[in-house]
PDB file of C-alpha atoms in Angstrom:
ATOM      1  CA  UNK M1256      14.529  97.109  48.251  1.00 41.00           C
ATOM      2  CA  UNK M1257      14.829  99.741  45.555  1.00 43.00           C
ATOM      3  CA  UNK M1258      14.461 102.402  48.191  1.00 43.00           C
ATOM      4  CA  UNK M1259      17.368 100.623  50.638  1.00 35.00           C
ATOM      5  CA  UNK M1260      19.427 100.665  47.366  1.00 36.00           C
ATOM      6  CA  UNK M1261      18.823 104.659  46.556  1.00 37.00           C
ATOM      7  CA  UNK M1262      19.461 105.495  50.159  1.00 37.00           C
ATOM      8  CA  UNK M1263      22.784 103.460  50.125  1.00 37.00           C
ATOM      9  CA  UNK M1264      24.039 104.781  46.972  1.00 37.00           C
ATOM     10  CA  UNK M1265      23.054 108.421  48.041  1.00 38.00           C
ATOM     11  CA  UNK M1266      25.147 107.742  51.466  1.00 40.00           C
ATOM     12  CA  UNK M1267      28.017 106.770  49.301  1.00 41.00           C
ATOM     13  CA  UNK M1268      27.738 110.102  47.151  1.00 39.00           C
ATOM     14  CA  UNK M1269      27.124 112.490  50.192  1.00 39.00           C
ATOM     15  CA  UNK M1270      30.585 111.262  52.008  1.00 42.00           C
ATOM     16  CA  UNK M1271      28.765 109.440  54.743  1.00 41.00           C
ATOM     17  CA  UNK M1272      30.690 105.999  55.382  1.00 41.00           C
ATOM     18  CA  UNK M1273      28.530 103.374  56.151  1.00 43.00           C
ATOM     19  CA  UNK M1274      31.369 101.301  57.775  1.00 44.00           C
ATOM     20  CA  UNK M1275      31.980 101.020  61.558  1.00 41.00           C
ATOM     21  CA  UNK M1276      32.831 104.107  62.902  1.00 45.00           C
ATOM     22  CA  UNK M1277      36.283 103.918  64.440  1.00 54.00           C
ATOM     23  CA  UNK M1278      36.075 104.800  68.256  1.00 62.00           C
ATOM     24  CA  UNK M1279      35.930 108.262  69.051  1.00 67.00           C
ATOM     25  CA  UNK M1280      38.709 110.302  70.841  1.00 82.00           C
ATOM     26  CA  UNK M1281      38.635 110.627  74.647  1.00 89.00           C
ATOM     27  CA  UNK M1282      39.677 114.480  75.913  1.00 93.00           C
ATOM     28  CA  UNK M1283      43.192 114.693  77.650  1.00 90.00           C
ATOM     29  CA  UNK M1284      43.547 116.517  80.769  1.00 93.00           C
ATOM     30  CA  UNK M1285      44.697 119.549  78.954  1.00 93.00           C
ATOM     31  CA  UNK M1286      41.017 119.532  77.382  1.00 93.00           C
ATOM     32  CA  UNK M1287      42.307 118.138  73.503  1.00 96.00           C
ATOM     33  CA  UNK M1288      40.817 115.303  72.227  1.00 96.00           C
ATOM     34  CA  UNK M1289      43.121 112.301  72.216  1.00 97.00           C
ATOM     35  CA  UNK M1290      43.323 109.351  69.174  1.00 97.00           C
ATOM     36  CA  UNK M1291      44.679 106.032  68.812  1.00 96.00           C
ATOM     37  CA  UNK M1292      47.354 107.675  65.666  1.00 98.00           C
ATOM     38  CA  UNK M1293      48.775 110.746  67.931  1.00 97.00           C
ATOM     39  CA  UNK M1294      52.026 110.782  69.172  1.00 97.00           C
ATOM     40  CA  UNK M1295      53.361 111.765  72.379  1.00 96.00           C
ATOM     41  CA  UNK M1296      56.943 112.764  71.651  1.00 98.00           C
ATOM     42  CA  UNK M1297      59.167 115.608  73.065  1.00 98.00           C
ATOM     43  CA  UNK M1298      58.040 117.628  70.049  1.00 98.00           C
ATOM     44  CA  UNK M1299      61.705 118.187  68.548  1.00 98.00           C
ATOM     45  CA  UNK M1300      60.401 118.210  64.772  1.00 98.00           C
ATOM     46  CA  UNK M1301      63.947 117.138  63.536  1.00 98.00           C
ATOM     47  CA  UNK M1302      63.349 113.799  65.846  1.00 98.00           C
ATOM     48  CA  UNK M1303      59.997 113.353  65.093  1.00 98.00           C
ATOM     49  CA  UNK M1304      60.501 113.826  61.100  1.00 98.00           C
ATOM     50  CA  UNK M1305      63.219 111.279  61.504  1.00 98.00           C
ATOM     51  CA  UNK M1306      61.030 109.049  63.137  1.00 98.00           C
ATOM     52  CA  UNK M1307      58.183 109.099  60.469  1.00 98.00           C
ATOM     53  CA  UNK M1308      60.535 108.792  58.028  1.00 98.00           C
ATOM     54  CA  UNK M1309      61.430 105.435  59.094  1.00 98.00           C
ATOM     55  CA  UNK M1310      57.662 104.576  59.498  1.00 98.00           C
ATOM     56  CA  UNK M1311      57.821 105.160  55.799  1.00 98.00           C
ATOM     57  CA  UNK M1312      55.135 108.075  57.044  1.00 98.00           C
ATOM     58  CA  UNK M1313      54.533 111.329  56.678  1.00 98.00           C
ATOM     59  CA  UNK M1314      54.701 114.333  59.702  1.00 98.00           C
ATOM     60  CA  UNK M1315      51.560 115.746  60.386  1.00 98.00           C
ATOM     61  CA  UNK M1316      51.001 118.450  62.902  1.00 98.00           C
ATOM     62  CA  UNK M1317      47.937 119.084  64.204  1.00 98.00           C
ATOM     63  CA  UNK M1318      46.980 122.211  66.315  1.00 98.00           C
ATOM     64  CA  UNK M1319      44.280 122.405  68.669  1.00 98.00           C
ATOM     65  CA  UNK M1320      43.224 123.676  71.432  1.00 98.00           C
ATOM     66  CA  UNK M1321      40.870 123.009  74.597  1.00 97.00           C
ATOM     67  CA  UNK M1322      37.271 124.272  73.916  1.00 96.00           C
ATOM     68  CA  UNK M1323      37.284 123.986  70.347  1.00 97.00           C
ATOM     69  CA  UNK M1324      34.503 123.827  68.694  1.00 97.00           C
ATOM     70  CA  UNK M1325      35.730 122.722  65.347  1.00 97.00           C
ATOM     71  CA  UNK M1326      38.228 119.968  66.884  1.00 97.00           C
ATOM     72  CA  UNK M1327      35.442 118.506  68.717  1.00 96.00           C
ATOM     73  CA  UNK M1328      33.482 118.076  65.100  1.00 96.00           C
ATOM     74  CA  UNK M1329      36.421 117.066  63.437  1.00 96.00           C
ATOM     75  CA  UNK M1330      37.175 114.605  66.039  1.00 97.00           C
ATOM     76  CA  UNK M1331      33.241 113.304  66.715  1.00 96.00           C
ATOM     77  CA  UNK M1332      32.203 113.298  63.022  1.00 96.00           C
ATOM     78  CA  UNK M1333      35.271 112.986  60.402  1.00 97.00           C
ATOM     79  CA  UNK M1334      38.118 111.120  62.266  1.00 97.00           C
ATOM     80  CA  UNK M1335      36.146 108.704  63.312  1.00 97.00           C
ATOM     81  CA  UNK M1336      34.811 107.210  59.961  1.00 97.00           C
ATOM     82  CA  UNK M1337      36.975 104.274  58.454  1.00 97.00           C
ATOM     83  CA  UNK M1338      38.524 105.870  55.784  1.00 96.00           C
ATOM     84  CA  UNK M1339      39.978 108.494  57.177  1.00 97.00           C
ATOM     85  CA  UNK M1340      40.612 107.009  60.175  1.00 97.00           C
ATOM     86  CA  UNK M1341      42.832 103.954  57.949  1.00 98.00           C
ATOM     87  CA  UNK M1342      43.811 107.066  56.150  1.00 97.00           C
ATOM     88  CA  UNK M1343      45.893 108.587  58.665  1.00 98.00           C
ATOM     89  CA  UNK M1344      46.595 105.739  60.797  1.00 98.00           C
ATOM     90  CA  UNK M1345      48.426 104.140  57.629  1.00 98.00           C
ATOM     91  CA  UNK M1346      50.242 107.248  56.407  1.00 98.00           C
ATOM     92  CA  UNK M1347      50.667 110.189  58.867  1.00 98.00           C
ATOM     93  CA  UNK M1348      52.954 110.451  62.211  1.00 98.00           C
ATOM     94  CA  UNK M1349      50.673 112.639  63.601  1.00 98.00           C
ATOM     95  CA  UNK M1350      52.068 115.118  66.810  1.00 98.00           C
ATOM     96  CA  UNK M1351      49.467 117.465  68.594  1.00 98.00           C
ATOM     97  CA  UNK M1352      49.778 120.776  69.576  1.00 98.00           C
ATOM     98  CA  UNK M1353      48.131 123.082  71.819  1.00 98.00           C
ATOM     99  CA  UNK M1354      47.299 126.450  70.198  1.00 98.00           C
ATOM    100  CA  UNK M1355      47.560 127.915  73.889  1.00 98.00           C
ATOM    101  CA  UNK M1356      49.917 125.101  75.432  1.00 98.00           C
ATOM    102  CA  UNK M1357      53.267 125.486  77.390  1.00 98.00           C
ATOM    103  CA  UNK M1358      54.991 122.445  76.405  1.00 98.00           C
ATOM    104  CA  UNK M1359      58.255 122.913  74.533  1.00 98.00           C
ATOM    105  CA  UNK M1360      58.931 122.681  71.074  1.00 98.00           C
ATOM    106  CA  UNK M1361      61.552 122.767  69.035  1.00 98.00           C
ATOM    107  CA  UNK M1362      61.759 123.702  65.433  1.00 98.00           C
ATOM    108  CA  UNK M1363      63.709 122.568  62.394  1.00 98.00           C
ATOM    109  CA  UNK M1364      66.023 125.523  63.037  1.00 98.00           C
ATOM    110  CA  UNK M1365      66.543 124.501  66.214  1.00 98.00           C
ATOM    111  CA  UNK M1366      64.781 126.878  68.167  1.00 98.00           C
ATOM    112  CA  UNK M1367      63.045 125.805  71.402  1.00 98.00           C
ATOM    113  CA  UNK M1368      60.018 127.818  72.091  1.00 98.00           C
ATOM    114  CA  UNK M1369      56.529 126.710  74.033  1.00 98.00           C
ATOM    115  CA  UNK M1370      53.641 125.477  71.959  1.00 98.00           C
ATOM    116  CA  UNK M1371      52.037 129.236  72.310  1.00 98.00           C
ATOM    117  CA  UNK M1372      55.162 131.118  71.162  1.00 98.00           C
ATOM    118  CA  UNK M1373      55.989 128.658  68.176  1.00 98.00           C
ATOM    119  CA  UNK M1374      52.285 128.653  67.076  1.00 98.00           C
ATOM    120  CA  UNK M1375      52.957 132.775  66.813  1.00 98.00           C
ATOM    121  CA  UNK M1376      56.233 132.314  65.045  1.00 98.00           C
ATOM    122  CA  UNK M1377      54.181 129.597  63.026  1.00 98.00           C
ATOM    123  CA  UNK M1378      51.531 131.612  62.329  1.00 98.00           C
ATOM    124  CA  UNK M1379      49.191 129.888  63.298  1.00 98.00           C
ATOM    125  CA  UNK M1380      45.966 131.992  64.078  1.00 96.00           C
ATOM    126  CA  UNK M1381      42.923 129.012  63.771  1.00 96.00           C
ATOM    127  CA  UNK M1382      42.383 125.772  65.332  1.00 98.00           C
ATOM    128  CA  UNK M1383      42.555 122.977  63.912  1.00 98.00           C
ATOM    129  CA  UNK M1384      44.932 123.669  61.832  1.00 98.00           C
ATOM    130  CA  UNK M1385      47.059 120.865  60.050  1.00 98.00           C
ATOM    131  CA  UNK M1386      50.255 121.263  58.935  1.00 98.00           C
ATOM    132  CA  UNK M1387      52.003 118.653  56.566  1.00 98.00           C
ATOM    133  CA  UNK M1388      55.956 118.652  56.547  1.00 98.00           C
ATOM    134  CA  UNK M1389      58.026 116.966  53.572  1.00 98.00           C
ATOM    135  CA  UNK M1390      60.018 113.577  53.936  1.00 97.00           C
ATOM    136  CA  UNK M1391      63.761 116.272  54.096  1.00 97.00           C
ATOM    137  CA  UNK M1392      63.407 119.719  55.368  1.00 98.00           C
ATOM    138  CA  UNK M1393      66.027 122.286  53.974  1.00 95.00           C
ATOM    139  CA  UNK M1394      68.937 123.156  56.525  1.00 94.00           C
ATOM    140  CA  UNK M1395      67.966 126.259  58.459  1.00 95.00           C
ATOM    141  CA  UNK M1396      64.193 126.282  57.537  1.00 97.00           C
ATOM    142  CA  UNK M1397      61.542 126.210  60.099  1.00 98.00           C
ATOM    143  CA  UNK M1398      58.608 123.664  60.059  1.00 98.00           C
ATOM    144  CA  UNK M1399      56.168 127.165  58.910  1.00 98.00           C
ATOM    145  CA  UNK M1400      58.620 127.830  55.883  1.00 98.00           C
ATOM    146  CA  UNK M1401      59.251 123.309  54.721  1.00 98.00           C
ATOM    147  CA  UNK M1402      55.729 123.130  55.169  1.00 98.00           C
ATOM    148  CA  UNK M1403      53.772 121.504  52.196  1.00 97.00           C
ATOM    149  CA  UNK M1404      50.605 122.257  52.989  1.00 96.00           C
ATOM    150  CA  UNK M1405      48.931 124.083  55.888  1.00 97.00           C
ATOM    151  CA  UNK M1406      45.176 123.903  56.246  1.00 96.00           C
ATOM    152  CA  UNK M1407      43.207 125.822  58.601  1.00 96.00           C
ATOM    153  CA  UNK M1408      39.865 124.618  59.698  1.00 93.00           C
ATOM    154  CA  UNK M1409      37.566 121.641  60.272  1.00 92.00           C
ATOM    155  CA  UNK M1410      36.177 119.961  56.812  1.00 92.00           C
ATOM    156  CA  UNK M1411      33.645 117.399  55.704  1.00 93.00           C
ATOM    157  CA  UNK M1412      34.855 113.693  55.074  1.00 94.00           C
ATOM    158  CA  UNK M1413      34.544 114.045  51.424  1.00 93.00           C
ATOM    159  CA  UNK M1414      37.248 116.889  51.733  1.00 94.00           C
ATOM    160  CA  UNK M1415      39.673 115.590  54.203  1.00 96.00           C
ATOM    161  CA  UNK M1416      40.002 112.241  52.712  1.00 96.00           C
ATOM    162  CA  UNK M1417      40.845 114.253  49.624  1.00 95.00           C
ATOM    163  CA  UNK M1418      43.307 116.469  51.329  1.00 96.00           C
ATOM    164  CA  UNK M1419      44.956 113.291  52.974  1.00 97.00           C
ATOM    165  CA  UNK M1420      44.797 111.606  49.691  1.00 96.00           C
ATOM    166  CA  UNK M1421      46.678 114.735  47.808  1.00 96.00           C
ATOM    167  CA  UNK M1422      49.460 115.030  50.453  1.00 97.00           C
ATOM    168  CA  UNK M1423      49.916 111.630  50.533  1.00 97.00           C
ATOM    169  CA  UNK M1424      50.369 111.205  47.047  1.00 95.00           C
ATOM    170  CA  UNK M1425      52.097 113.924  46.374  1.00 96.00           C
ATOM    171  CA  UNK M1426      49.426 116.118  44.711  1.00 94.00           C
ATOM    172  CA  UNK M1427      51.082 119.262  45.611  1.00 94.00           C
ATOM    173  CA  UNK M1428      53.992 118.371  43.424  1.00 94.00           C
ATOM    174  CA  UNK M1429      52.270 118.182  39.956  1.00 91.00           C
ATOM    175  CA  UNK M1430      51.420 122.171  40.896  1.00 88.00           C
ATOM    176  CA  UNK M1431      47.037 121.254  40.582  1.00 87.00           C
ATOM    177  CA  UNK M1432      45.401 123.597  43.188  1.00 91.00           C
ATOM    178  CA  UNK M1433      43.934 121.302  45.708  1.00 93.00           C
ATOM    179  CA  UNK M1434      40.382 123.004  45.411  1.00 92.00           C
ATOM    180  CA  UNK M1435      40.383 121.724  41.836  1.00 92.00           C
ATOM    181  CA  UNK M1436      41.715 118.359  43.009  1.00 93.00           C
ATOM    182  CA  UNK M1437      38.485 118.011  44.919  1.00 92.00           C
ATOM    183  CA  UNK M1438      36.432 119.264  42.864  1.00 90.00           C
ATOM    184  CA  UNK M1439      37.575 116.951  40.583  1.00 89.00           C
ATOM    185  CA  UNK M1440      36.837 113.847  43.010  1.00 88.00           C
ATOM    186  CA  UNK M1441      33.445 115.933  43.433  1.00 84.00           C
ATOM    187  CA  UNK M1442      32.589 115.339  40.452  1.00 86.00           C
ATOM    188  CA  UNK M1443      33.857 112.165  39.567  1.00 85.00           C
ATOM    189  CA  UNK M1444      32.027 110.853  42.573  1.00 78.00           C
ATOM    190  CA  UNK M1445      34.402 110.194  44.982  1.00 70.00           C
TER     191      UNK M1445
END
């Protein structure tokens, strides 16, 4: 029994949720991986920040693109455990975009360019990459330039619950680097 306890307790302290894993997402038939918390809006950011608003949520925009590597591990092995899962299901209007897509968007500052032109004028150079918008964007400003937070790249449980956690609290506001905040929660055992 000792031994079921350690291996529990070590589970717990390694990030690995020993919940029921929420399903995992299907690919569309543009080749990104679909969940039960995306969107499918016309991808006017001005709408769609409007919309979460209301939700009492926050915008999340999530790049991607087919063949990814790192959004198929994000998607088989982090969204899928509980906590994030509740995580962004709870607080994030989440819209997907395709790194490489032709679908129009159209930006705070009213601009209407295809997914693979705004993701240039985005810079956006890495799938995934998440971008977090505040609740009011600034007349004029583009979704790149309100952004809060932009994170490139596929992380461990441990560190996207954090980063969910810190955007949805506010973290970035008290001027704390994230990588402190989670080392922080590292340490503290979370």
């Amino acid at each position: 029994m000792n031994r079921l306890a350690a291996a529990i307790a070590a589970a717990c302290l390694s990030g690995i949720s020993l919940g029921a894993p929420a399903t995992a997402a299907e690919l569309g038939d543009d080749g990104l991986h679909k969940t039960h918390w995306m969107r499918n809006t016309f991808k006017d950011m001005a709408e769609d920040l409007a919309e979460a608003n209301s939700e009492g949520k926050r915008l999340m925009l999530i790049w991607e693109q087919r063949g990814c590597i790192y959004c198929t591990e994000m998607h088989e092995s982090v969204f899928p455990d509980p906590e994030i899962d509740a995580l962004i299901a709870d607080n994030y209007f989440v819209v997907q975009l395709n790194l490489f897509g032709d679908v129009e968007v159209t930006d705070f500052d009213g601009e209407t360019l295809s997914e693979k032109d705004m993701a240039v004028k985005w810079g956006i150079l890495f799938t995934p990459t998440m971008m977090f918008l505040p609740e009011e964007v600034p007349e004029g400003q583009t979704a790149a330039e309100a952004a809060v937070v932009t994170m490139p790249g596929s992380f461990k449980r441990g560190t996207m619950s954090a980063l969910l956690t810190w955007v949805k609290d506010h973290g970035y506001e008290s001027g704390e680097h994230f990588q402190k905040y989670v080392a922080e929660r590292v340490n503290a055992g979370n």
